[in-house]
Amino acid sequence: MKFFIDTASLDQIKEAKDLGILDGVTTNPSLMAKEGISGEANILNHYKQICDIVDGDVSAEVISTDFEGIVEEGKRLAEIAPNIVVKVPMIKDGIKAIRWFTDHDIKTNCTLVFSPGQAILAAKAGATYLSPFIGRVDDINWDGVTLIAEIAEIYAIQGYETEILAASIRSSKHIVESAKAGADVITSPLGPILGLLKHPLTDIGLEKFLADYRKANG
Ligand code: E4P
């Protein structure tokens, strides 16, 4: 399973990369705004800076919601670097645009996915990645991880090549459960990724090993 970081923070992207486990980055307009990035030139420049740090795929989201606008914006984004993936919302014109990008060898990430039916449409259009938002599904008292499992089952039966990218991750447990449910990729903020390191028995065990070493070695 690939690990993407879900942030526009250059510091956090560098920290995850230094850990040696980073396969890519996802962003969205909210995450860009959180970093104070606004205006098309600044946004394009920020994506360039992210692509300079990371070798793997970097999802850059379009703002347009009509077919022509999505295609024009996506082409500009795809020109930034070869590892840019155009992130397109799950709407009618978005699906049309994903088909256009697929036919023109531009990678896509279909975002804001909340149902298996949407997942089938995105795969039919040839999306490179599909982003089911599991945390937001949990927020409305449904089960986000079950959604991943349902999509994984359908994709396996149908032989779809679109990669399932579990998004809207809120906890380390979400990462583990997504891996069990068949996600090809998770995208997570840094916190839940670092949370995977933690276990109290690891801390207690390490403390004892070091104490015993000090006792034996003075
Ligand atoms: C996915 O690519 C989105 O950027 C993100 O995972 C959404 O997460 P949120 O529900 O925490 O905003």
CSV table of C-alpha atoms and ligand atoms in Angstrom, one decimal:
chain,number,residue,atom,x,y,z
A,1,MET,CA,0.0,0.0,0.0
A,2,LYS,CA,1.3,3.4,-1.0
A,3,PHE,CA,1.5,6.3,1.6
A,4,PHE,CA,0.6,9.8,0.4
A,5,ILE,CA,0.5,12.8,2.8
A,6,ASP,CA,-2.6,15.0,2.7
A,7,THR,CA,-1.3,18.5,3.1
A,8,ALA,CA,0.1,21.5,1.3
A,9,SER,CA,2.6,22.2,4.1
A,10,LEU,CA,6.1,22.0,2.6
A,11,ASP,CA,7.6,21.4,6.1
A,12,GLN,CA,5.3,18.4,6.7
A,13,ILE,CA,5.9,17.0,3.3
A,14,LYS,CA,9.7,17.2,3.9
A,15,GLU,CA,9.2,15.5,7.4
A,16,ALA,CA,7.3,12.6,5.8
A,17,LYS,CA,9.8,12.3,3.0
A,18,ASP,CA,12.7,12.2,5.5
A,19,LEU,CA,11.0,9.3,7.2
A,20,GLY,CA,11.6,7.3,4.0
A,21,ILE,CA,8.0,6.1,3.5
A,22,LEU,CA,6.5,8.8,1.3
A,23,ASP,CA,5.0,7.8,-2.1
A,24,GLY,CA,3.1,11.0,-3.0
A,25,VAL,CA,1.1,14.0,-1.9
A,26,THR,CA,-2.6,15.1,-2.1
A,27,THR,CA,-3.8,18.6,-1.7
A,28,ASN,CA,-7.2,20.3,-2.0
A,29,PRO,CA,-8.3,24.0,-2.1
A,30,SER,CA,-8.9,24.0,1.7
A,31,LEU,CA,-5.4,22.7,2.4
A,32,MET,CA,-3.9,25.3,0.1
A,33,ALA,CA,-5.9,28.1,1.8
A,34,LYS,CA,-4.7,26.8,5.2
A,35,GLU,CA,-1.1,27.4,4.1
A,36,GLY,CA,-2.1,30.9,3.0
A,37,ILE,CA,-1.6,30.1,-0.7
A,38,SER,CA,-3.9,32.1,-3.0
A,39,GLY,CA,-3.9,33.5,-6.6
A,40,GLU,CA,-3.2,31.2,-9.6
A,41,ALA,CA,0.5,32.1,-10.0
A,42,ASN,CA,1.2,31.4,-6.3
A,43,ILE,CA,-0.8,28.2,-6.4
A,44,LEU,CA,1.0,26.9,-9.5
A,45,ASN,CA,4.3,27.9,-7.9
A,46,HIS,CA,3.5,26.1,-4.7
A,47,TYR,CA,2.7,22.9,-6.6
A,48,LYS,CA,6.0,23.2,-8.4
A,49,GLN,CA,7.7,23.5,-5.0
A,50,ILE,CA,5.9,20.3,-3.8
A,51,CYS,CA,6.9,18.5,-7.0
A,52,ASP,CA,10.5,19.5,-6.5
A,53,ILE,CA,10.5,17.8,-3.1
A,54,VAL,CA,8.5,14.6,-4.0
A,55,ASP,CA,9.3,12.1,-6.8
A,56,GLY,CA,5.9,10.4,-6.5
A,57,ASP,CA,2.4,11.6,-7.6
A,58,VAL,CA,1.2,15.0,-6.5
A,59,SER,CA,-2.6,15.6,-6.7
A,60,ALA,CA,-3.5,19.2,-7.7
A,61,GLU,CA,-7.2,20.0,-7.6
A,62,VAL,CA,-9.1,22.0,-10.2
A,63,ILE,CA,-11.6,24.7,-9.2
A,64,SER,CA,-13.6,24.7,-12.4
A,65,THR,CA,-16.8,22.6,-12.5
A,66,ASP,CA,-17.6,22.7,-16.2
A,67,PHE,CA,-16.0,20.4,-18.7
A,68,GLU,CA,-14.1,23.0,-20.7
A,69,GLY,CA,-12.9,24.8,-17.6
A,70,ILE,CA,-11.7,21.5,-15.9
A,71,VAL,CA,-9.8,20.5,-19.0
A,72,GLU,CA,-8.1,23.9,-19.5
A,73,GLU,CA,-7.2,24.1,-15.8
A,74,GLY,CA,-6.1,20.5,-15.7
A,75,LYS,CA,-3.8,21.0,-18.7
A,76,ARG,CA,-2.1,24.0,-17.0
A,77,LEU,CA,-1.6,21.9,-13.8
A,78,ALA,CA,-0.3,18.9,-15.8
A,79,GLU,CA,2.3,21.2,-17.4
A,80,ILE,CA,3.9,22.0,-14.0
A,81,ALA,CA,5.7,18.6,-13.7
A,82,PRO,CA,5.4,15.0,-14.9
A,83,ASN,CA,4.3,13.8,-11.5
A,84,ILE,CA,1.2,16.0,-11.3
A,85,VAL,CA,-2.1,14.2,-11.0
A,86,VAL,CA,-5.2,16.3,-11.9
A,87,LYS,CA,-7.7,16.0,-9.1
A,88,VAL,CA,-11.3,16.3,-10.4
A,89,PRO,CA,-14.6,16.3,-8.5
A,90,MET,CA,-17.1,13.4,-8.9
A,91,ILE,CA,-19.6,15.4,-10.9
A,92,LYS,CA,-21.0,14.8,-14.4
A,93,ASP,CA,-18.6,17.2,-16.2
A,94,GLY,CA,-15.8,15.8,-13.9
A,95,ILE,CA,-16.4,12.3,-15.3
A,96,LYS,CA,-16.4,13.7,-18.9
A,97,ALA,CA,-13.1,15.5,-18.1
A,98,ILE,CA,-11.5,12.4,-16.6
A,99,ARG,CA,-12.3,10.5,-19.8
A,100,TRP,CA,-10.6,13.4,-21.8
A,101,PHE,CA,-7.6,13.3,-19.5
A,102,THR,CA,-7.4,9.5,-19.7
A,103,ASP,CA,-7.5,9.7,-23.5
A,104,HIS,CA,-4.7,12.3,-23.4
A,105,ASP,CA,-2.4,10.4,-21.0
A,106,ILE,CA,-2.9,12.8,-18.1
A,107,LYS,CA,-3.2,11.2,-14.7
A,108,THR,CA,-6.3,11.9,-12.6
A,109,ASN,CA,-7.6,11.5,-9.1
A,110,CYS,CA,-11.4,11.5,-8.8
A,111,THR,CA,-12.2,13.2,-5.5
A,112,LEU,CA,-15.3,13.5,-3.3
A,113,VAL,CA,-16.3,9.9,-3.7
A,114,PHE,CA,-18.9,8.5,-1.2
A,115,SER,CA,-20.6,5.5,-2.9
A,116,PRO,CA,-19.7,2.4,-4.8
A,117,GLY,CA,-21.8,3.6,-7.8
A,118,GLN,CA,-19.6,6.7,-8.1
A,119,ALA,CA,-16.5,4.5,-7.8
A,120,ILE,CA,-17.7,2.4,-10.8
A,121,LEU,CA,-18.3,5.5,-13.0
A,122,ALA,CA,-14.8,6.9,-12.2
A,123,ALA,CA,-13.2,3.5,-13.1
A,124,LYS,CA,-15.1,3.4,-16.3
A,125,ALA,CA,-13.8,6.9,-17.2
A,126,GLY,CA,-10.3,5.6,-16.6
A,127,ALA,CA,-9.4,7.5,-13.4
A,128,THR,CA,-5.9,6.8,-12.2
A,129,TYR,CA,-6.9,7.2,-8.5
A,130,LEU,CA,-10.3,7.2,-6.7
A,131,SER,CA,-10.6,9.1,-3.5
A,132,PRO,CA,-13.4,7.8,-1.1
A,133,PHE,CA,-13.5,10.2,1.9
A,134,ILE,CA,-13.8,7.7,4.7
A,135,GLY,CA,-13.6,10.2,7.6
A,136,ARG,CA,-16.5,12.3,6.2
A,137,VAL,CA,-18.6,9.1,5.8
A,138,ASP,CA,-17.9,8.2,9.4
A,139,ASP,CA,-19.0,11.8,10.3
A,140,ILE,CA,-22.5,11.0,9.1
A,141,ASN,CA,-22.6,7.8,11.1
A,142,TRP,CA,-21.9,5.5,8.2
A,143,ASP,CA,-18.8,3.3,7.9
A,144,GLY,CA,-16.1,4.7,5.7
A,145,VAL,CA,-13.9,1.6,5.9
A,146,THR,CA,-16.8,-0.6,4.7
A,147,LEU,CA,-17.0,1.7,1.7
A,148,ILE,CA,-13.4,1.0,0.9
A,149,ALA,CA,-14.0,-2.8,1.2
A,150,GLU,CA,-17.1,-2.6,-1.1
A,151,ILE,CA,-15.2,-0.7,-3.8
A,152,ALA,CA,-12.2,-3.1,-3.5
A,153,GLU,CA,-14.5,-6.1,-4.0
A,154,ILE,CA,-16.1,-4.5,-7.1
A,155,TYR,CA,-12.8,-3.4,-8.6
A,156,ALA,CA,-11.4,-6.9,-8.1
A,157,ILE,CA,-14.4,-8.6,-9.7
A,158,GLN,CA,-14.5,-6.3,-12.6
A,159,GLY,CA,-10.7,-6.0,-13.1
A,160,TYR,CA,-10.7,-2.2,-12.9
A,161,GLU,CA,-7.2,-0.7,-12.8
A,162,THR,CA,-8.1,2.5,-10.9
A,163,GLU,CA,-6.2,2.7,-7.6
A,164,ILE,CA,-8.3,3.1,-4.5
A,165,LEU,CA,-6.9,6.0,-2.5
A,166,ALA,CA,-8.4,6.1,1.0
A,167,ALA,CA,-8.8,9.8,1.9
A,168,SER,CA,-10.2,11.9,4.7
A,169,ILE,CA,-8.1,9.8,7.1
A,170,ARG,CA,-8.6,10.9,10.7
A,171,SER,CA,-6.6,8.3,12.8
A,172,SER,CA,-3.9,5.7,12.6
A,173,LYS,CA,-6.6,3.1,13.0
A,174,HIS,CA,-8.1,4.4,9.7
A,175,ILE,CA,-4.8,3.6,8.0
A,176,VAL,CA,-4.6,0.1,9.3
A,177,GLU,CA,-8.3,-0.6,8.6
A,178,SER,CA,-7.9,0.8,5.0
A,179,ALA,CA,-5.0,-1.6,4.4
A,180,LYS,CA,-7.1,-4.5,5.6
A,181,ALA,CA,-10.1,-3.4,3.4
A,182,GLY,CA,-8.0,-3.4,0.2
A,183,ALA,CA,-6.9,0.3,-0.3
A,184,ASP,CA,-4.1,0.6,-2.8
A,185,VAL,CA,-3.1,4.0,-1.3
A,186,ILE,CA,-3.8,6.0,1.9
A,187,THR,CA,-3.5,9.8,2.0
A,188,SER,CA,-3.3,11.1,5.5
A,189,PRO,CA,-2.2,14.1,7.5
A,190,LEU,CA,1.2,13.6,9.2
A,191,GLY,CA,-0.3,13.0,12.7
A,192,PRO,CA,-2.0,9.6,12.0
A,193,ILE,CA,1.1,8.5,10.0
A,194,LEU,CA,3.4,9.2,12.9
A,195,GLY,CA,0.8,7.7,15.2
A,196,LEU,CA,1.6,4.3,13.6
A,197,LEU,CA,5.0,4.4,15.4
A,198,LYS,CA,3.4,4.4,18.8
A,199,HIS,CA,2.9,1.6,21.3
A,200,PRO,CA,3.4,1.8,25.0
A,201,LEU,CA,5.1,-1.6,25.2
A,202,THR,CA,7.7,-0.4,22.7
A,203,ASP,CA,8.5,2.6,25.0
A,204,ILE,CA,8.6,0.4,28.1
A,205,GLY,CA,10.7,-2.2,26.3
A,206,LEU,CA,13.2,0.3,25.0
A,207,GLU,CA,13.5,1.9,28.4
A,208,LYS,CA,14.3,-1.4,29.9
A,209,PHE,CA,16.9,-2.4,27.2
A,210,LEU,CA,18.7,0.9,27.7
A,211,ALA,CA,18.6,0.7,31.5
A,212,ASP,CA,20.0,-2.9,31.4
A,213,TYR,CA,22.7,-1.8,29.0
A,214,ARG,CA,23.7,1.1,31.3
A,215,LYS,CA,23.8,-1.2,34.3
A,216,ALA,CA,26.1,-3.7,32.5
A,217,ASN,CA,28.3,-1.0,30.9
A,218,GLY,CA,28.5,1.5,33.7
B,1,E4P,C1,-8.4,14.0,-0.1
B,1,E4P,O1,-7.6,14.0,-1.1
B,1,E4P,C2,-8.7,15.2,0.6
B,1,E4P,O2,-7.7,16.1,0.4
B,1,E4P,C3,-8.8,15.0,2.1
B,1,E4P,O3,-8.4,13.6,2.5
B,1,E4P,C4,-10.1,15.4,2.8
B,1,E4P,O4,-10.0,15.2,4.1
B,1,E4P,P1,-10.9,15.9,5.2
B,1,E4P,O5,-12.2,15.2,5.2
B,1,E4P,O6,-10.2,15.7,6.5
B,1,E4P,O7,-11.0,17.3,4.8
